């Protein structure tokens, strides 16, 4: 059976592009059903959208005929993916807050399927703190986003971030989310970024990890079909469509978030977790005169070792990272033994790896060691995801 998209067209000028999106999805063999908001109908007609999909377009929560015919609950569930394009500021606000006062909002609340949003609005509306708050909430709820892009606005002379992604980009994001990759049905946790260990409300101990490698691994696993929870320390990165992100600061919070996400099939611990935290965190800012001469430290829990040594709910495959400068394989094997994980990806950090776009790694499993050539962090992520799929996935495809 072909994959089914439920397309919710919101009331933005970009709604006309959604007609092109329908055509492109159908060309890719995806069947499309359409819901239009009241505002959208001022911009494109249900007749036009209906002609393209070859069936009626759903517009009204309180229309008896429409409700008896299909009903909003069935609309929300009888599809493989819900796509909101254009996702207006209003629709995002409704979805972020769980409102259900029209058909589109009710469908978004009732669906149990992945949701992809393609925001489109004026750059000021996009940058507004309320919209950014809603975006953060929707991301945390696991909603996927494509765009918005930077460019010319419908309003004369305005440019900025807020233009809806092009129909081809939205179609590609849909096809990724609809794909039956080898990790379909598998759950993954990835940790990424630094942890931040507070000394007082304004000071902390941390490190220079950018989070790039972990974010790339989360994206690569998701592209192979896994449901991914990314537990992230503070970074400036945005998360890939479909990945659920949990933001944390300290190592202890990171551990709690990981434990809360169990059971999973694979755990990839990429975060640069601070090994130590200040033994005391002052509730108030420490004054110059009050500061002790030295900071007493307490060891943090080891998240990789804790997950590896679980007797209940241990992930089938636990992967750690190791920063090494010499004796890479021997040190990594000792780390596998010490922490109880299955594989180690050993980075050679003698070059400019921290914060850079490239990485040089060796993948060490219990019975093999492969030195990979220096390559981009994205490529390392894709190769690692392919190895994970080969180890625990369905139809495994090894990419070299
Ligand atoms: N790790 C963790 N929790 C910690 C410390 C580390 O989960 N409290 C994980 C990291 O995410 C990474 C691996 O353990 O996967 C790194 O191990 P670590 O012992 O910190 O080794 P290195 O950073 O390589 O440094 P060293 O060998 O010097 O200890």
PDB file of N, CA and C and ligand atoms in Angstrom, residues 191-193 195 251 254-255 268-276 299-307 319-324 331 335 338-339 341 343-347 349, ligand 1:
ATOM      1  N   UNK A 191      23.543  10.876  23.439  1.00  0.00           N
ATOM      2  CA  UNK A 191      23.878  12.062  24.251  1.00  0.00           C
ATOM      3  C   UNK A 191      24.848  12.918  23.445  1.00  0.00           C
ATOM      4  N   UNK A 192      24.794  14.222  23.668  1.00  0.00           N
ATOM      5  CA  UNK A 192      25.651  15.113  22.875  1.00  0.00           C
ATOM      6  C   UNK A 192      25.961  16.380  23.644  1.00  0.00           C
ATOM      7  N   UNK A 193      27.049  17.020  23.220  1.00  0.00           N
ATOM      8  CA  UNK A 193      27.393  18.323  23.779  1.00  0.00           C
ATOM      9  C   UNK A 193      28.128  18.209  25.100  1.00  0.00           C
ATOM     10  N   UNK A 195      28.512  18.932  29.349  1.00  0.00           N
ATOM     11  CA  UNK A 195      27.616  19.175  30.485  1.00  0.00           C
ATOM     12  C   UNK A 195      28.128  20.422  31.194  1.00  0.00           C
ATOM     13  N   UNK A 251      25.572  16.569  34.441  1.00  0.00           N
ATOM     14  CA  UNK A 251      25.720  15.131  34.169  1.00  0.00           C
ATOM     15  C   UNK A 251      24.602  14.342  34.846  1.00  0.00           C
ATOM     16  N   UNK A 254      21.588  14.617  32.854  1.00  0.00           N
ATOM     17  CA  UNK A 254      21.735  13.847  31.611  1.00  0.00           C
ATOM     18  C   UNK A 254      21.461  12.368  31.878  1.00  0.00           C
ATOM     19  N   UNK A 255      21.996  11.869  32.995  1.00  0.00           N
ATOM     20  CA  UNK A 255      21.762  10.467  33.348  1.00  0.00           C
ATOM     21  C   UNK A 255      20.263  10.225  33.581  1.00  0.00           C
ATOM     22  N   UNK A 268      24.002   5.653  22.196  1.00  0.00           N
ATOM     23  CA  UNK A 268      25.293   6.154  21.701  1.00  0.00           C
ATOM     24  C   UNK A 268      25.663   7.362  22.544  1.00  0.00           C
ATOM     25  N   UNK A 269      26.680   7.198  23.362  1.00  0.00           N
ATOM     26  CA  UNK A 269      27.029   8.238  24.344  1.00  0.00           C
ATOM     27  C   UNK A 269      28.165   9.089  23.780  1.00  0.00           C
ATOM     28  N   UNK A 270      27.766  10.205  23.193  1.00  0.00           N
ATOM     29  CA  UNK A 270      28.753  11.053  22.526  1.00  0.00           C
ATOM     30  C   UNK A 270      29.095  12.277  23.377  1.00  0.00           C
ATOM     31  N   UNK A 271      28.271  12.567  24.368  1.00  0.00           N
ATOM     32  CA  UNK A 271      28.471  13.795  25.152  1.00  0.00           C
ATOM     33  C   UNK A 271      29.834  13.807  25.835  1.00  0.00           C
ATOM     34  N   UNK A 272      30.373  14.996  25.950  1.00  0.00           N
ATOM     35  CA  UNK A 272      31.596  15.194  26.725  1.00  0.00           C
ATOM     36  C   UNK A 272      31.151  15.507  28.156  1.00  0.00           C
ATOM     37  N   UNK A 273      30.862  14.435  28.887  1.00  0.00           N
ATOM     38  CA  UNK A 273      30.316  14.605  30.238  1.00  0.00           C
ATOM     39  C   UNK A 273      31.446  15.037  31.177  1.00  0.00           C
ATOM     40  N   UNK A 274      31.183  16.048  31.986  1.00  0.00           N
ATOM     41  CA  UNK A 274      32.202  16.471  32.956  1.00  0.00           C
ATOM     42  C   UNK A 274      32.392  15.342  33.964  1.00  0.00           C
ATOM     43  N   UNK A 275      33.621  14.908  34.145  1.00  0.00           N
ATOM     44  CA  UNK A 275      33.866  13.809  35.080  1.00  0.00           C
ATOM     45  C   UNK A 275      33.627  14.243  36.523  1.00  0.00           C
ATOM     46  N   UNK A 276      33.754  15.567  36.775  1.00  0.00           N
ATOM     47  CA  UNK A 276      33.655  16.080  38.130  1.00  0.00           C
ATOM     48  C   UNK A 276      32.689  17.249  38.197  1.00  0.00           C
ATOM     49  N   UNK A 299      32.987  13.291  42.099  1.00  0.00           N
ATOM     50  CA  UNK A 299      32.931  12.598  40.808  1.00  0.00           C
ATOM     51  C   UNK A 299      31.482  12.485  40.328  1.00  0.00           C
ATOM     52  N   UNK A 300      31.270  12.707  39.062  1.00  0.00           N
ATOM     53  CA  UNK A 300      29.930  12.557  38.474  1.00  0.00           C
ATOM     54  C   UNK A 300      29.645  11.095  38.179  1.00  0.00           C
ATOM     55  N   UNK A 301      28.362  10.738  38.082  1.00  0.00           N
ATOM     56  CA  UNK A 301      28.065   9.361  37.650  1.00  0.00           C
ATOM     57  C   UNK A 301      28.547   9.180  36.217  1.00  0.00           C
ATOM     58  N   UNK A 302      28.976   7.977  35.881  1.00  0.00           N
ATOM     59  CA  UNK A 302      29.381   7.693  34.505  1.00  0.00           C
ATOM     60  C   UNK A 302      28.144   7.143  33.779  1.00  0.00           C
ATOM     61  N   UNK A 303      27.641   7.924  32.845  1.00  0.00           N
ATOM     62  CA  UNK A 303      26.377   7.558  32.184  1.00  0.00           C
ATOM     63  C   UNK A 303      26.573   6.316  31.318  1.00  0.00           C
ATOM     64  N   UNK A 304      27.672   6.309  30.582  1.00  0.00           N
ATOM     65  CA  UNK A 304      27.964   5.161  29.705  1.00  0.00           C
ATOM     66  C   UNK A 304      28.063   3.873  30.530  1.00  0.00           C
ATOM     67  N   UNK A 305      28.820   3.934  31.635  1.00  0.00           N
ATOM     68  CA  UNK A 305      28.992   2.733  32.462  1.00  0.00           C
ATOM     69  C   UNK A 305      27.674   2.338  33.120  1.00  0.00           C
ATOM     70  N   UNK A 306      26.900   3.339  33.560  1.00  0.00           N
ATOM     71  CA  UNK A 306      25.634   3.016  34.241  1.00  0.00           C
ATOM     72  C   UNK A 306      24.691   2.288  33.286  1.00  0.00           C
ATOM     73  N   UNK A 307      24.560   2.800  32.049  1.00  0.00           N
ATOM     74  CA  UNK A 307      23.645   2.141  31.096  1.00  0.00           C
ATOM     75  C   UNK A 307      24.196   0.763  30.707  1.00  0.00           C
ATOM     76  N   UNK A 319      27.202   2.119  22.950  1.00  0.00           N
ATOM     77  CA  UNK A 319      28.409   2.606  22.263  1.00  0.00           C
ATOM     78  C   UNK A 319      28.931   3.849  22.987  1.00  0.00           C
ATOM     79  N   UNK A 320      30.223   3.846  23.271  1.00  0.00           N
ATOM     80  CA  UNK A 320      30.841   5.016  23.891  1.00  0.00           C
ATOM     81  C   UNK A 320      31.803   5.681  22.937  1.00  0.00           C
ATOM     82  N   UNK A 321      32.174   6.892  23.248  1.00  0.00           N
ATOM     83  CA  UNK A 321      33.222   7.595  22.513  1.00  0.00           C
ATOM     84  C   UNK A 321      34.426   7.720  23.441  1.00  0.00           C
ATOM     85  N   UNK A 322      35.588   7.783  22.869  1.00  0.00           N
ATOM     86  CA  UNK A 322      36.771   7.974  23.700  1.00  0.00           C
ATOM     87  C   UNK A 322      37.711   8.935  22.997  1.00  0.00           C
ATOM     88  N   UNK A 323      38.166   9.887  23.758  1.00  0.00           N
ATOM     89  CA  UNK A 323      39.124  10.845  23.207  1.00  0.00           C
ATOM     90  C   UNK A 323      40.515  10.329  23.522  1.00  0.00           C
ATOM     91  N   UNK A 324      41.276  10.017  22.504  1.00  0.00           N
ATOM     92  CA  UNK A 324      42.607   9.447  22.729  1.00  0.00           C
ATOM     93  C   UNK A 324      43.642  10.205  21.906  1.00  0.00           C
ATOM     94  N   UNK A 331      43.896   1.516  24.501  1.00  0.00           N
ATOM     95  CA  UNK A 331      43.162   2.321  25.487  1.00  0.00           C
ATOM     96  C   UNK A 331      41.662   2.127  25.354  1.00  0.00           C
ATOM     97  N   UNK A 335      38.874   0.620  27.910  1.00  0.00           N
ATOM     98  CA  UNK A 335      37.661   1.369  28.275  1.00  0.00           C
ATOM     99  C   UNK A 335      36.412   0.503  28.104  1.00  0.00           C
ATOM    100  N   UNK A 338      36.354  -1.682  31.096  1.00  0.00           N
ATOM    101  CA  UNK A 338      36.086  -0.963  32.345  1.00  0.00           C
ATOM    102  C   UNK A 338      34.628  -0.522  32.445  1.00  0.00           C
ATOM    103  N   UNK A 339      34.115  -0.027  31.318  1.00  0.00           N
ATOM    104  CA  UNK A 339      32.761   0.549  31.375  1.00  0.00           C
ATOM    105  C   UNK A 339      31.667  -0.461  31.016  1.00  0.00           C
ATOM    106  N   UNK A 341      30.736  -1.378  27.972  1.00  0.00           N
ATOM    107  CA  UNK A 341      29.978  -1.085  26.737  1.00  0.00           C
ATOM    108  C   UNK A 341      30.383  -2.080  25.651  1.00  0.00           C
ATOM    109  N   UNK A 343      30.820  -1.199  22.035  1.00  0.00           N
ATOM    110  CA  UNK A 343      31.736  -0.628  21.039  1.00  0.00           C
ATOM    111  C   UNK A 343      32.266   0.688  21.584  1.00  0.00           C
ATOM    112  N   UNK A 344      33.424   1.044  21.090  1.00  0.00           N
ATOM    113  CA  UNK A 344      33.963   2.389  21.357  1.00  0.00           C
ATOM    114  C   UNK A 344      34.317   3.027  20.017  1.00  0.00           C
ATOM    115  N   UNK A 345      33.927   4.264  19.856  1.00  0.00           N
ATOM    116  CA  UNK A 345      34.399   5.038  18.718  1.00  0.00           C
ATOM    117  C   UNK A 345      35.500   5.927  19.291  1.00  0.00           C
ATOM    118  N   UNK A 346      36.725   5.619  18.907  1.00  0.00           N
ATOM    119  CA  UNK A 346      37.846   6.371  19.485  1.00  0.00           C
ATOM    120  C   UNK A 346      38.215   7.522  18.562  1.00  0.00           C
ATOM    121  N   UNK A 347      38.149   8.739  19.087  1.00  0.00           N
ATOM    122  CA  UNK A 347      38.573   9.892  18.279  1.00  0.00           C
ATOM    123  C   UNK A 347      40.037  10.109  18.535  1.00  0.00           C
ATOM    124  N   UNK A 349      42.161  12.873  19.093  1.00  0.00           N
ATOM    125  CA  UNK A 349      41.978  14.309  19.361  1.00  0.00           C
ATOM    126  C   UNK A 349      43.296  15.073  19.324  1.00  0.00           C
TER     127      UNK A 349
HETATM  128  N1  LIG B   1      30.932   9.338  29.710  1.00  0.00           N
HETATM  129  C1  LIG B   1      29.737   9.271  30.387  1.00  0.00           C
HETATM  130  N2  LIG B   1      29.630   9.769  31.646  1.00  0.00           N
HETATM  131  C2  LIG B   1      30.691  10.328  32.261  1.00  0.00           C
HETATM  132  C3  LIG B   1      31.931  10.391  31.577  1.00  0.00           C
HETATM  133  C4  LIG B   1      32.007   9.892  30.307  1.00  0.00           C
HETATM  134  O1  LIG B   1      28.765   8.774  29.828  1.00  0.00           O
HETATM  135  N3  LIG B   1      30.571  10.794  33.485  1.00  0.00           N
HETATM  136  C5  LIG B   1      31.027   8.755  28.359  1.00  0.00           C
HETATM  137  C6  LIG B   1      31.213   9.744  27.244  1.00  0.00           C
HETATM  138  O2  LIG B   1      29.967  10.165  26.705  1.00  0.00           O
HETATM  139  C7  LIG B   1      32.011   8.909  26.257  1.00  0.00           C
HETATM  140  C8  LIG B   1      32.890   8.093  27.136  1.00  0.00           C
HETATM  141  O3  LIG B   1      32.177   7.936  28.337  1.00  0.00           O
HETATM  142  O4  LIG B   1      31.179   8.036  25.529  1.00  0.00           O
HETATM  143  C9  LIG B   1      34.204   8.774  27.390  1.00  0.00           C
HETATM  144  O5  LIG B   1      34.793   8.202  28.474  1.00  0.00           O
HETATM  145  P1  LIG B   1      35.855   8.920  29.448  1.00  0.00           P
HETATM  146  O6  LIG B   1      36.121   7.961  30.526  1.00  0.00           O
HETATM  147  O7  LIG B   1      35.437  10.287  29.807  1.00  0.00           O
HETATM  148  O8  LIG B   1      37.045   8.935  28.534  1.00  0.00           O
HETATM  149  P2  LIG B   1      37.802  10.037  27.783  1.00  0.00           P
HETATM  150  O9  LIG B   1      37.040  11.300  27.634  1.00  0.00           O
HETATM  151  O10 LIG B   1      38.209   9.373  26.538  1.00  0.00           O
HETATM  152  O11 LIG B   1      39.013  10.351  28.729  1.00  0.00           O
HETATM  153  P3  LIG B   1      39.930   9.487  29.745  1.00  0.00           P
HETATM  154  O12 LIG B   1      40.269   8.199  29.072  1.00  0.00           O
HETATM  155  O13 LIG B   1      41.091  10.374  29.943  1.00  0.00           O
HETATM  156  O14 LIG B   1      39.116   9.300  30.994  1.00  0.00           O
END
